[in-house]
PDB file of C-alpha atoms in Angstrom:
ATOM      1  CA  MET I   1     -14.997  -2.045   0.898  1.00  0.00           C
ATOM      2  CA  VAL I   2     -12.709  -5.086   1.270  1.00  0.00           C
ATOM      3  CA  ARG I   3     -10.840  -6.781  -1.670  1.00  0.00           C
ATOM      4  CA  ARG I   4      -8.524  -9.666  -1.767  1.00  0.00           C
ATOM      5  CA  TYR I   5      -5.207  -9.691  -3.658  1.00  0.00           C
ATOM      6  CA  VAL I   6      -2.092 -11.876  -4.118  1.00  0.00           C
ATOM      7  CA  VAL I   7       1.277 -10.022  -4.071  1.00  0.00           C
ATOM      8  CA  THR I   8       3.113 -11.026  -7.365  1.00  0.00           C
ATOM      9  CA  SER I   9       6.193  -8.792  -7.194  1.00  0.00           C
ATOM     10  CA  ARG I  10       7.692  -5.563  -5.976  1.00  0.00           C
ATOM     11  CA  THR I  11       9.347  -2.611  -7.624  1.00  0.00           C
ATOM     12  CA  LYS I  12      11.969  -0.217  -6.358  1.00  0.00           C
ATOM     13  CA  PRO I  13      10.789   2.219  -3.573  1.00  0.00           C
ATOM     14  CA  GLU I  14       9.834   5.756  -4.402  1.00  0.00           C
ATOM     15  CA  TYR I  15      10.489   8.828  -2.277  1.00  0.00           C
ATOM     16  CA  LYS I  16       7.526  11.266  -1.756  1.00  0.00           C
ATOM     17  CA  LYS I  17       7.586  14.664  -0.203  1.00  0.00           C
ATOM     18  CA  VAL I  18       4.917  14.881   2.518  1.00  0.00           C
ATOM     19  CA  LYS I  19       3.711  18.181   4.119  1.00  0.00           C
ATOM     20  CA  THR I  20       2.692  17.970   7.810  1.00  0.00           C
ATOM     21  CA  PHE I  21      -0.061  20.098   9.381  1.00  0.00           C
ATOM     22  CA  SER I  22      -1.373  20.473  12.936  1.00  0.00           C
ATOM     23  CA  LEU I  23      -4.957  19.753  13.864  1.00  0.00           C
ATOM     24  CA  ASN I  24      -5.609  23.535  13.552  1.00  0.00           C
ATOM     25  CA  GLY I  25      -4.321  23.469   9.937  1.00  0.00           C
ATOM     26  CA  GLU I  26      -1.076  25.188  10.595  1.00  0.00           C
ATOM     27  CA  TYR I  27       1.808  24.118   8.455  1.00  0.00           C
ATOM     28  CA  LEU I  28       4.442  22.278  10.560  1.00  0.00           C
ATOM     29  CA  GLY I  29       6.971  21.258   7.834  1.00  0.00           C
ATOM     30  CA  SER I  30       7.715  18.654   5.316  1.00  0.00           C
ATOM     31  CA  ARG I  31       9.685  15.412   5.134  1.00  0.00           C
ATOM     32  CA  GLU I  32      10.492  12.682   2.624  1.00  0.00           C
ATOM     33  CA  VAL I  33       8.764   9.375   3.011  1.00  0.00           C
ATOM     34  CA  LYS I  34       9.911   6.070   1.500  1.00  0.00           C
ATOM     35  CA  VAL I  35       6.959   4.422  -0.312  1.00  0.00           C
ATOM     36  CA  HIS I  36       7.250   0.662  -1.205  1.00  0.00           C
ATOM     37  CA  VAL I  37       5.553  -0.365  -4.421  1.00  0.00           C
ATOM     38  CA  PHE I  38       4.052  -3.814  -4.797  1.00  0.00           C
ATOM     39  CA  VAL I  39       2.368  -5.407  -7.824  1.00  0.00           C
ATOM     40  CA  VAL I  40      -0.723  -7.299  -6.709  1.00  0.00           C
ATOM     41  CA  GLU I  41      -3.443  -9.232  -8.680  1.00  0.00           C
ATOM     42  CA  ASP I  42      -7.070  -9.810  -7.933  1.00  0.00           C
ATOM     43  CA  ARG I  43      -8.785 -13.144  -8.553  1.00  0.00           C
ATOM     44  CA  ASN I  44      -9.296 -12.243 -12.215  1.00  0.00           C
ATOM     45  CA  GLU I  45      -5.443 -11.760 -12.483  1.00  0.00           C
ATOM     46  CA  ASN I  46      -5.739  -8.007 -13.143  1.00  0.00           C
ATOM     47  CA  PRO I  47      -2.526  -6.363 -11.937  1.00  0.00           C
ATOM     48  CA  TYR I  48      -2.567  -3.237  -9.644  1.00  0.00           C
ATOM     49  CA  TYR I  49       0.157  -1.166  -8.013  1.00  0.00           C
ATOM     50  CA  LEU I  50      -0.162  -0.927  -4.258  1.00  0.00           C
ATOM     51  CA  LYS I  51       1.886   1.756  -2.564  1.00  0.00           C
ATOM     52  CA  THR I  52       2.529   1.573   1.180  1.00  0.00           C
ATOM     53  CA  GLU I  53       5.034   2.669   3.752  1.00  0.00           C
ATOM     54  CA  SER I  54       5.232  -0.927   4.994  1.00  0.00           C
ATOM     55  CA  ASN I  55       7.909  -3.201   3.725  1.00  0.00           C
ATOM     56  CA  GLY I  56       6.422  -6.405   5.170  1.00  0.00           C
ATOM     57  CA  LEU I  57       4.903  -7.929   2.032  1.00  0.00           C
ATOM     58  CA  GLN I  58       6.547 -10.863   0.080  1.00  0.00           C
ATOM     59  CA  PRO I  59       5.571 -12.400  -3.335  1.00  0.00           C
ATOM     60  CA  ASN I  60       2.767 -14.925  -3.002  1.00  0.00           C
ATOM     61  CA  ASP I  61       1.321 -13.261   0.204  1.00  0.00           C
ATOM     62  CA  LYS I  62      -2.520 -13.230   0.187  1.00  0.00           C
ATOM     63  CA  ILE I  63      -3.812  -9.921   1.495  1.00  0.00           C
ATOM     64  CA  GLU I  64      -7.061  -8.084   2.149  1.00  0.00           C
ATOM     65  CA  VAL I  65      -7.167  -4.374   1.458  1.00  0.00           C
ATOM     66  CA  ASN I  66      -9.879  -2.340   3.299  1.00  0.00           C
ATOM     67  CA  TYR I  67     -10.600   0.829   1.572  1.00  0.00           C
ATOM     68  CA  CYS I  68     -12.310   3.471   3.752  1.00  0.00           C
ATOM     69  CA  TYR I  69     -12.593   7.286   3.244  1.00  0.00           C
ATOM     70  CA  GLY I  70      -9.837   7.564   0.718  1.00  0.00           C
ATOM     71  CA  ASP I  71      -7.372   5.564   2.903  1.00  0.00           C
ATOM     72  CA  TYR I  72      -6.654   1.859   3.006  1.00  0.00           C
ATOM     73  CA  LYS I  73      -5.515  -0.732   5.532  1.00  0.00           C
ATOM     74  CA  ILE I  74      -3.705  -3.919   4.474  1.00  0.00           C
ATOM     75  CA  LYS I  75      -4.121  -7.270   6.354  1.00  0.00           C
ATOM     76  CA  LYS I  76      -2.195 -10.452   5.469  1.00  0.00           C
ATOM     77  CA  VAL I  77      -4.640 -13.283   5.186  1.00  0.00           C
ATOM     78  CA  ASP I  78      -2.384 -16.244   4.412  1.00  0.00           C
ATOM     79  CA  LYS I  79       1.429 -15.884   4.443  1.00  0.00           C
ATOM     80  CA  ASN I  80       3.304 -17.116   1.416  1.00  0.00           C
ATOM     81  CA  GLY I  81       0.567 -19.209  -0.182  1.00  0.00           C
TER      82      GLY I  81
END
């Protein structure tokens, strides 16, 4: 499912603890990941929080978010309006 949004602002980053496992399911360890939080709006101006490890989004960027199997990929459609 692909949805289009416009980035309206950003909030301060969050730090999340992530556990890492091998392909066999063995626990390998944990680490902290910096997660950037952006406020985006759909065409009906409904606000949503978008959390990503990428820091490359700016206010007024138009993006497409492709949701697939509980994960999502972000693609810039039109940079800064």
